[in-house]
Every structure is written in structure tokens, then in C-alpha cells.
N, CA, C and O of each residue as an XYZ file, in Angstrom:
600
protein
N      81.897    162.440    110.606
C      82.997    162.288    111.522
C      82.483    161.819    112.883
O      81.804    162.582    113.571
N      82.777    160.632    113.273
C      82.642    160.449    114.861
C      83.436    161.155    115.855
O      84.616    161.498    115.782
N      82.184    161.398    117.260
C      82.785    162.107    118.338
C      82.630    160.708    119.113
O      82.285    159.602    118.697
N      83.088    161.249    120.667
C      83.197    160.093    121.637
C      82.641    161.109    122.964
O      82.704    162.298    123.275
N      82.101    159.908    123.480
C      81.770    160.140    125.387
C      82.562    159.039    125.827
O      82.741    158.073    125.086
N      83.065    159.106    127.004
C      83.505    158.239    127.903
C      82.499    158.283    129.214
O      81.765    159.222    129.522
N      82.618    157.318    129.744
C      82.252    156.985    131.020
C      82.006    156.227    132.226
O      81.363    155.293    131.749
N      82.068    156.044    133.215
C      82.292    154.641    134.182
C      81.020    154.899    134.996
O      80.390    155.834    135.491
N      80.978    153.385    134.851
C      79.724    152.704    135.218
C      80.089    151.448    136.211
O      80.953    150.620    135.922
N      79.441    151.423    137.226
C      80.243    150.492    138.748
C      78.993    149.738    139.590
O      77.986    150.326    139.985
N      79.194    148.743    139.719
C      78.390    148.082    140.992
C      79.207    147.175    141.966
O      80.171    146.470    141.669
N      78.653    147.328    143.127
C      79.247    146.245    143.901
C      78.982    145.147    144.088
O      78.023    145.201    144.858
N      79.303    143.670    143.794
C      78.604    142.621    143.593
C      78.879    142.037    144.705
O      79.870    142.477    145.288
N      78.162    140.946    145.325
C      78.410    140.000    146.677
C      78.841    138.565    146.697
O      78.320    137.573    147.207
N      79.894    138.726    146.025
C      80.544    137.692    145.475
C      82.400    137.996    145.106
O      83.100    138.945    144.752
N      82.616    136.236    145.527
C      83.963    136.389    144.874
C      84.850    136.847    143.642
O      84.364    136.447    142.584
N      85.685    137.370    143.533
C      86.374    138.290    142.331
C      86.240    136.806    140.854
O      85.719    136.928    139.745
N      86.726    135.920    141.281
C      86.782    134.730    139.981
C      85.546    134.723    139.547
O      85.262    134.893    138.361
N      84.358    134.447    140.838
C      83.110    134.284    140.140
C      82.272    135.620    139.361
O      81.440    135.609    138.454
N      82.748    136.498    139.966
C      82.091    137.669    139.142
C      82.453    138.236    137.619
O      81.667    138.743    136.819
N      83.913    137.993    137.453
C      84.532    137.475    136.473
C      83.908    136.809    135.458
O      83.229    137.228    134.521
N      84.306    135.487    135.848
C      83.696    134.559    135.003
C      81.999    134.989    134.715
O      81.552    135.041    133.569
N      81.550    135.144    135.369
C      80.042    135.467    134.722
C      80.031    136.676    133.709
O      79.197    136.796    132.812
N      81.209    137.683    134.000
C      80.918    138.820    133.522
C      81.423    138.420    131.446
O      80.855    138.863    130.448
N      82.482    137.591    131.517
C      83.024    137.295    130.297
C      82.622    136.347    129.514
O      83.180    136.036    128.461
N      81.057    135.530    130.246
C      80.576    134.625    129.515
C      79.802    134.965    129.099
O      78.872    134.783    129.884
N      79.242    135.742    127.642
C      78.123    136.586    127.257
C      76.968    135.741    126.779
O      75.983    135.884    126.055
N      77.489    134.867    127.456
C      75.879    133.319    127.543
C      74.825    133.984    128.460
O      73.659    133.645    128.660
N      75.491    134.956    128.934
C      74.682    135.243    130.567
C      73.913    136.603    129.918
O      72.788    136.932    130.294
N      74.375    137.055    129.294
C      74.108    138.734    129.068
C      72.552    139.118    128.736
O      72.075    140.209    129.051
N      71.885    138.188    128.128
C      70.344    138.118    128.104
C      69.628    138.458    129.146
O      68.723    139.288    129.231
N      70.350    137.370    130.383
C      69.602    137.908    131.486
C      69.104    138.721    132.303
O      68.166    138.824    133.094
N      70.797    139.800    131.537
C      70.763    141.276    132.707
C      71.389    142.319    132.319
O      72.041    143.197    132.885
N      70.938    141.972    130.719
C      71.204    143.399    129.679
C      69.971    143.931    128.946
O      69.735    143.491    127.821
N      69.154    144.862    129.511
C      68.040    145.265    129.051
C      67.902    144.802    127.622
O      67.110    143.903    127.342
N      68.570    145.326    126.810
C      68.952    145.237    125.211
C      68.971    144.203    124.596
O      68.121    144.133    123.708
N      69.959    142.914    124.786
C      70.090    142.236    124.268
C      69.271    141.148    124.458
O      68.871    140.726    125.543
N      68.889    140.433    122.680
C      67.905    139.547    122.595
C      68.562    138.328    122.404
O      67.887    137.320    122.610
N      69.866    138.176    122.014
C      70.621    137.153    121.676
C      72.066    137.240    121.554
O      72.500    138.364    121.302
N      73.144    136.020    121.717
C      74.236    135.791    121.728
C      75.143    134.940    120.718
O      76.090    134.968    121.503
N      75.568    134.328    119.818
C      76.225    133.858    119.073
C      77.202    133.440    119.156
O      77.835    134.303    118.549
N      78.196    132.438    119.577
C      80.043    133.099    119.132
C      80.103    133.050    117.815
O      79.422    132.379    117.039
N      80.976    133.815    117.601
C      81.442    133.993    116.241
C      83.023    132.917    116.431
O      82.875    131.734    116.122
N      84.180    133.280    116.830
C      84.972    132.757    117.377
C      85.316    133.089    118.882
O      84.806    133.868    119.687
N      86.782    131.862    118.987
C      87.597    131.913    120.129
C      88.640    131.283    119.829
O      88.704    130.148    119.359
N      89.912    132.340    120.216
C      90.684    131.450    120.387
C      92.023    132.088    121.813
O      92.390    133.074    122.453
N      92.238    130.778    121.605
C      93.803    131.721    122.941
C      94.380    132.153    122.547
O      94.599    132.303    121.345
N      95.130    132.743    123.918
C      96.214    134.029    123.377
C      97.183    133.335    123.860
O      96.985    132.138    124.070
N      98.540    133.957    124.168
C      99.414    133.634    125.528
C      99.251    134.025    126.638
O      99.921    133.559    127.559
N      98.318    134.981    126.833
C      97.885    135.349    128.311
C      96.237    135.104    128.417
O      95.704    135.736    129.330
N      95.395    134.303    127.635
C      94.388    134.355    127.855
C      93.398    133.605    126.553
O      93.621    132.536    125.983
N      92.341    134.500    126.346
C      92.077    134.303    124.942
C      91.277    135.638    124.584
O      91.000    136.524    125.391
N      90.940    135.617    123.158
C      89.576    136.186    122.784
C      88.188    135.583    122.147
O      88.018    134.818    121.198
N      87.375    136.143    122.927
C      85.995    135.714    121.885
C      85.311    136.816    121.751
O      84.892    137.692    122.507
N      85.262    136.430    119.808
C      83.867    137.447    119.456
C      82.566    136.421    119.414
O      82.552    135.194    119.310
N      81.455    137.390    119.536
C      80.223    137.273    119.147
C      79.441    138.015    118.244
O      79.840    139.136    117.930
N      78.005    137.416    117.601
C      77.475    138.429    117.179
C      75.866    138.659    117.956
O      74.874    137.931    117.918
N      76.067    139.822    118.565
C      74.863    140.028    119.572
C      73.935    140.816    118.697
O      74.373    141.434    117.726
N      72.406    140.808    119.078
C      71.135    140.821    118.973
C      70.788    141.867    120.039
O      70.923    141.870    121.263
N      70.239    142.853    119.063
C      69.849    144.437    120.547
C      68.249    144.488    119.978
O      68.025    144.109    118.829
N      67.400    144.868    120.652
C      66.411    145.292    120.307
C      66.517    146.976    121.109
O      66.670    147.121    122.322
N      66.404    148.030    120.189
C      66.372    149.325    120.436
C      65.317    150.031    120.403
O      64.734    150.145    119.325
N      64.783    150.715    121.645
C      64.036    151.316    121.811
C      63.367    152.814    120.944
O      63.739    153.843    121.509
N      62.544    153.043    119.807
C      62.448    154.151    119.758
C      61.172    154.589    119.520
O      60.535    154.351    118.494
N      60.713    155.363    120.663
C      59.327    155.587    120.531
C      58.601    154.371    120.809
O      58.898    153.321    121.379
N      57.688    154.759    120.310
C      56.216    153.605    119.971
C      57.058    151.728    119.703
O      56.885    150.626    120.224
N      57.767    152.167    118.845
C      58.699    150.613    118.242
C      60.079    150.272    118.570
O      60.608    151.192    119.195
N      60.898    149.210    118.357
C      61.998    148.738    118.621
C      62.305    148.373    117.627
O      61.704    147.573    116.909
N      63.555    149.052    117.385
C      64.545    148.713    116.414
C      65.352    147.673    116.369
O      66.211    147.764    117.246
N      65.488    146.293    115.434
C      66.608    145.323    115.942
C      67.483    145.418    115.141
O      67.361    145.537    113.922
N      68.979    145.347    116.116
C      70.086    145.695    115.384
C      70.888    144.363    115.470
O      70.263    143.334    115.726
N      72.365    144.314    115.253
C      73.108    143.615    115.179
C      74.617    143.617    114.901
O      75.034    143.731    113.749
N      75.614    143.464    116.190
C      76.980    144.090    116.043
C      77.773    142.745    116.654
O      77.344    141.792    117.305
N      78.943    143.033    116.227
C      79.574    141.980    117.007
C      80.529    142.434    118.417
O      80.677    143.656    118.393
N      80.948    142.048    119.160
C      81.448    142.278    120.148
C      82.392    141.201    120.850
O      82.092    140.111    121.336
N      83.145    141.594    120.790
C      84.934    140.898    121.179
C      85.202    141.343    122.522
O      85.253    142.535    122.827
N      85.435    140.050    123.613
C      86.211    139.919    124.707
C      87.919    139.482    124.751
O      88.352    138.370    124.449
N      88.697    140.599    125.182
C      90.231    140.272    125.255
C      90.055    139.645    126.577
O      89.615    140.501    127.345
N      90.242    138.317    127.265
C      90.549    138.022    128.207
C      91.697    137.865    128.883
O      92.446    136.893    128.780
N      91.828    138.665    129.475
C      93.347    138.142    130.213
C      93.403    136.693    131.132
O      92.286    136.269    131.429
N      94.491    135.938    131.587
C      94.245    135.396    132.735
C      93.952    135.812    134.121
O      93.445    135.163    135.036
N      94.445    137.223    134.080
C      94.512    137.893    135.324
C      94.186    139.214    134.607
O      94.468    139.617    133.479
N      93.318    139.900    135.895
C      93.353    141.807    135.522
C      92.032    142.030    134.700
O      91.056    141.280    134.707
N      92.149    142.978    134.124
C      90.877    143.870    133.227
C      91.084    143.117    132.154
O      92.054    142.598    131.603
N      89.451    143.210    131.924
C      89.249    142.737    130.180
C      89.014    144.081    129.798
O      88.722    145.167    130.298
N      89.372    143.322    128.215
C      89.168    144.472    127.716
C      87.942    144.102    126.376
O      87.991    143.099    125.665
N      86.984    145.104    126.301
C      85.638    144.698    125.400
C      85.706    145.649    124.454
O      86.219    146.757    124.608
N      85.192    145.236    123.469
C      84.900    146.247    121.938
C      83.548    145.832    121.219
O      83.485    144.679    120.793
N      82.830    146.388    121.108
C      81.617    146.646    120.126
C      81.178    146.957    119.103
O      80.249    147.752    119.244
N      81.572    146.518    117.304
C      81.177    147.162    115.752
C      79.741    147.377    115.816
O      79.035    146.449    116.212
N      79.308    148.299    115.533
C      77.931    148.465    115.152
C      78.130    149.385    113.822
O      79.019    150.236    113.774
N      77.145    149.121    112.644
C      77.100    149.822    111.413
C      75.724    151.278    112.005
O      74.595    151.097    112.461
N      76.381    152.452    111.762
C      77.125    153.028    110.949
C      78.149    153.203    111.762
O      77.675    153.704    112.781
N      79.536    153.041    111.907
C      80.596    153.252    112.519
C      80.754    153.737    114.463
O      81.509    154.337    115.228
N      79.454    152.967    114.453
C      78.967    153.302    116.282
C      80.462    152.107    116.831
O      80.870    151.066    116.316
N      80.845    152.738    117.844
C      82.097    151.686    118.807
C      81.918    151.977    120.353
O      81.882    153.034    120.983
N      81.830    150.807    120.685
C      81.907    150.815    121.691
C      83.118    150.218    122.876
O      82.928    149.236    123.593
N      84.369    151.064    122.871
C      85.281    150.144    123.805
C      85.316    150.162    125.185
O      85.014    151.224    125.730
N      85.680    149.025    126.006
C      85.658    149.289    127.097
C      86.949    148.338    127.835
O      87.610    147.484    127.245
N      87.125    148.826    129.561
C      88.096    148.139    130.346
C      87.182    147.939    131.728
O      86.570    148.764    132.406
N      87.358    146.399    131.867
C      86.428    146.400    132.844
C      87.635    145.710    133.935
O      88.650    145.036    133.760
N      86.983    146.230    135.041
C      87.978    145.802    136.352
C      87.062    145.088    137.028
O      85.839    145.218    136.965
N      87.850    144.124    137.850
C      86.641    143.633    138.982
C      88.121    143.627    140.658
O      89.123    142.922    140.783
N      87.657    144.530    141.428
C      87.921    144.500    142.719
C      87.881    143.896    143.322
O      86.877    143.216    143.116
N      88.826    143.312    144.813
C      88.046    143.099    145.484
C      88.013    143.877    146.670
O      88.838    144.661    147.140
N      86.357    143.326    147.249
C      86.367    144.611    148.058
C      85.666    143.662    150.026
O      85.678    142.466    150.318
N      85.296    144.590    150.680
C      85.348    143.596    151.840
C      83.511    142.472    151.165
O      83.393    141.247    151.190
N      82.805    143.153    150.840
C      81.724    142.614    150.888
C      81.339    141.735    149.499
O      80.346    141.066    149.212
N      83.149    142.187    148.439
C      83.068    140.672    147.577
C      83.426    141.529    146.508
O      84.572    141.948    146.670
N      82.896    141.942    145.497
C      83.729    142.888    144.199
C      83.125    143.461    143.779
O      81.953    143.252    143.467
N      84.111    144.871    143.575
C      83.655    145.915    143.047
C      83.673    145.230    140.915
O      84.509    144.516    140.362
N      82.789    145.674    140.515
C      82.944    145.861    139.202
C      82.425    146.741    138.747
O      81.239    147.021    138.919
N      83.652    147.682    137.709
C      83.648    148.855    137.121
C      83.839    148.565    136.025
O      84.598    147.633    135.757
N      83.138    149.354    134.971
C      83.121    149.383    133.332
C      83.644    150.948    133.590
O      83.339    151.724    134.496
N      84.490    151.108    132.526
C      85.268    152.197    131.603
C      84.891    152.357    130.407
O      85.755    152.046    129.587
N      83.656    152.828    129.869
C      83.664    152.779    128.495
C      83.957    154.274    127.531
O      84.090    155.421    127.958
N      83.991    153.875    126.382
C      84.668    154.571    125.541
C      83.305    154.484    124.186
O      83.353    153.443    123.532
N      82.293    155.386    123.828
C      81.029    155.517    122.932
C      81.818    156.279    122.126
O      82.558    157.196    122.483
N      81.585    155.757    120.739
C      82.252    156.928    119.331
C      80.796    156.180    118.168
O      80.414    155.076    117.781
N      80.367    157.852    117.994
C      79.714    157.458    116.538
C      79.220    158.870    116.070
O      78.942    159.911    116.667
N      79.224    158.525    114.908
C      78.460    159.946    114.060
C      78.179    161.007    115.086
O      78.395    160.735    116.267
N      77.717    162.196    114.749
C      77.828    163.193    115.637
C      75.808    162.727    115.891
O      75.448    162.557    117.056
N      74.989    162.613    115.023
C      73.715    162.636    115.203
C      73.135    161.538    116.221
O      72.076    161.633    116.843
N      74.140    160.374    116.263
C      74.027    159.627    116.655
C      74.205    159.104    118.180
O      73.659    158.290    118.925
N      75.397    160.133    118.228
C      76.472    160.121    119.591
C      75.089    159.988    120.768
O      74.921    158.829    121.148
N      74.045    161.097    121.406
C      73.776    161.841    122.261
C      72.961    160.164    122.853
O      73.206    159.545    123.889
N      71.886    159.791    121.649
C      71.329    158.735    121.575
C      71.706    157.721    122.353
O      71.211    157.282    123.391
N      72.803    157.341    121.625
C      73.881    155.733    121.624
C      74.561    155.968    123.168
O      74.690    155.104    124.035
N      74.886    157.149    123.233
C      75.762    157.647    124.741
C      74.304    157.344    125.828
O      74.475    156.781    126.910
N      73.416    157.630    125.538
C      72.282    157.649    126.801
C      72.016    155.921    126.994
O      72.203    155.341    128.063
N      71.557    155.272    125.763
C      71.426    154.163    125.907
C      72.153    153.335    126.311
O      71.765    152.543    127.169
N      73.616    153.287    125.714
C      74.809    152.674    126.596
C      75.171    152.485    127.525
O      75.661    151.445    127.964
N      74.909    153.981    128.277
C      74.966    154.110    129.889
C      74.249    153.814    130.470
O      74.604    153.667    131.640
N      72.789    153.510    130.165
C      71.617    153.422    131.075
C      71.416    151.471    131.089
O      70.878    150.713    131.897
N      72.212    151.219    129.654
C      71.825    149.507    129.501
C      73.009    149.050    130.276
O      72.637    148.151    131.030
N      74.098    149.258    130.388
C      75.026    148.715    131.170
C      74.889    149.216    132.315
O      74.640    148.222    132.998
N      74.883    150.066    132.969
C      74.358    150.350    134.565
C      73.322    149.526    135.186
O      73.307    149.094    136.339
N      72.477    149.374    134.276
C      71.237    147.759    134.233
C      71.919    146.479    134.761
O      71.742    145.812    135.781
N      72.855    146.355    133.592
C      73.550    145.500    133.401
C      74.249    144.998    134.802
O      73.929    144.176    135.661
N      75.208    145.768    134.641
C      75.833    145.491    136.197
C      74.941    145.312    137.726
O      75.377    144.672    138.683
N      73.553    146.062    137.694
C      72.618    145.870    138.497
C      72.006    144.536    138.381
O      71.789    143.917    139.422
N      71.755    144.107    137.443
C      71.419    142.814    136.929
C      72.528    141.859    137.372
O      72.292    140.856    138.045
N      73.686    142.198    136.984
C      74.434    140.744    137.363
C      74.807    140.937    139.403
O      75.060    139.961    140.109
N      74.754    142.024    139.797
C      74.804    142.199    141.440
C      73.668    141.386    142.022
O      73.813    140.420    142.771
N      72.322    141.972    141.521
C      70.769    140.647    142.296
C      71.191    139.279    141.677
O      71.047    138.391    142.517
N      71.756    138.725    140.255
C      71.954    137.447    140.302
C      72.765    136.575    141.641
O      72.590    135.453    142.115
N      73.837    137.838    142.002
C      74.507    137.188    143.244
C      74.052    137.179    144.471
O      74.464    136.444    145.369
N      73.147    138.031    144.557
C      72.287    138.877    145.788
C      71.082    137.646    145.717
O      70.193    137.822    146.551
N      70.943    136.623    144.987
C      69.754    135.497    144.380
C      68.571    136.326    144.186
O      67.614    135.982    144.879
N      68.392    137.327    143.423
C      67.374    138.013    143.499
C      66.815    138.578    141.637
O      65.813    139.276    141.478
């Protein structure tokens, strides 16, 4: 039976709300400033009436111990035209990862906050919950120095 953690994860980026956006939903970028991930794919895209979606199938290399584990899940962006996306993550054995991401704006350019939502096996949860939080907090640190040119 899967349990769940939730949790929000935030940086302030130095940049305009469109551009932080757009970088955040193009997972062309995510190599750069996602500890984890080794690769990107699309799988599809298509529009919506308010937007579109694209899946991918992403490439993690996982840390355990001495070695790294490589995995492989796909992960779907709901784009709106306007407002929060919304992200989802399959990983086998029934690991999910959903999330709502906002981007602010704020005086010194945008806030961006992840909302996520971790569900998997109970053995699995404590693991997947630490890594999640610690690779996307990266993450968002990573895409703040891209704007920061750093």
C-alpha cells in the first residue's frame, strides 16, 4: 500500500515571471540543474484549449551507497497558458510524484514554488521523500544561479 509526504520547496529567481516559466517547463533544461537527471526524451505533446501537455521519459541516476542506480519514469507537464503547472511523475514500483508549481512575481523578479505530492510503497516512501526534496530544492537553486549567470 502506498503512503504520501507532501511538501514545498521555493526559490527566488532574478528574473521575469514568463522567463522563469518558460525555462521551468522546458525539461530540455533539467540536466543542467537537477542533480538526478541524466537525460530527457519527449514522449509526446499536444495542446489543450488552455495550453498543452508534454510527457517525457526521463533518465535518474540514484544514489545508493558506494553505486548509482539508473532508473527511468516518465513525467508529464499540464501547461496552462496562464497560472500553475501542474507536473506528475510514474516511476515502477508505483512511486508518484505530483506536483503544482507557481511562479510569482515578486519585487526582485519571481518567486518559484513547487508543491509536491511523494506516494510510494511504505519501504520506499522515507528514501524517495528525502531524495525528492533534496533534488528539487537543487533544482530550483540551480535554475535561480542560471539567472543570477552563475
Amino acid at each position: 500500500m502506498a503512503r504520501c509526504v507532501e511538501a514545498t520547496v521555493s526559490e527566488d529567481v532574478p528574473a521575469p515571471v514568463d522567463q522563469v516559466r518558460a525555462h521551468y517547463v522546458d525539461l530540455d533544461n533539467i540536466t543542467d540543474v537537477h542533480p538526478l537527471v541524466v537525460s530527457v526524451h519527449t514522449l509526446s505533446r499536444r495542446d489543450t484549449d488552455d495550453g498543452y501537455t508534454h510527457t517525457y521519459r526521463v533518465r535518474d541516476r540514484i544514489p545508493m551507497g558506494f553505486a548509482t542506480l539508473p532508473i527511468s519514469y516518465t513525467a508529464t507537464l499540464r501547461v496552462p497558458r496562464t497560472g500553475p503547472v501542474l507536473t506528475e511523475a510514474r516511476q515502477f514500483p508505483a512511486v508518484r510524484l505530483d506536483g503544482v508549481v507557481s511562479f510569482e512575481e515578486i519585487p526582485t523578479g519571481t518567486r518559484l514554488t513547487e508543491r509536491i505530492r511523494i506516494s510510494a510503497p511504505w519501504p520506499l516512501l522515507g528514501l524517495t521523500a528525502r531524495q525528492a526534496v533534496a533534488a528539487h530544492t537543487e533544482m530550483l537553486a540551480g535554475i535561480r544561479r542560471r539567472f543570477e549567470g552563475g
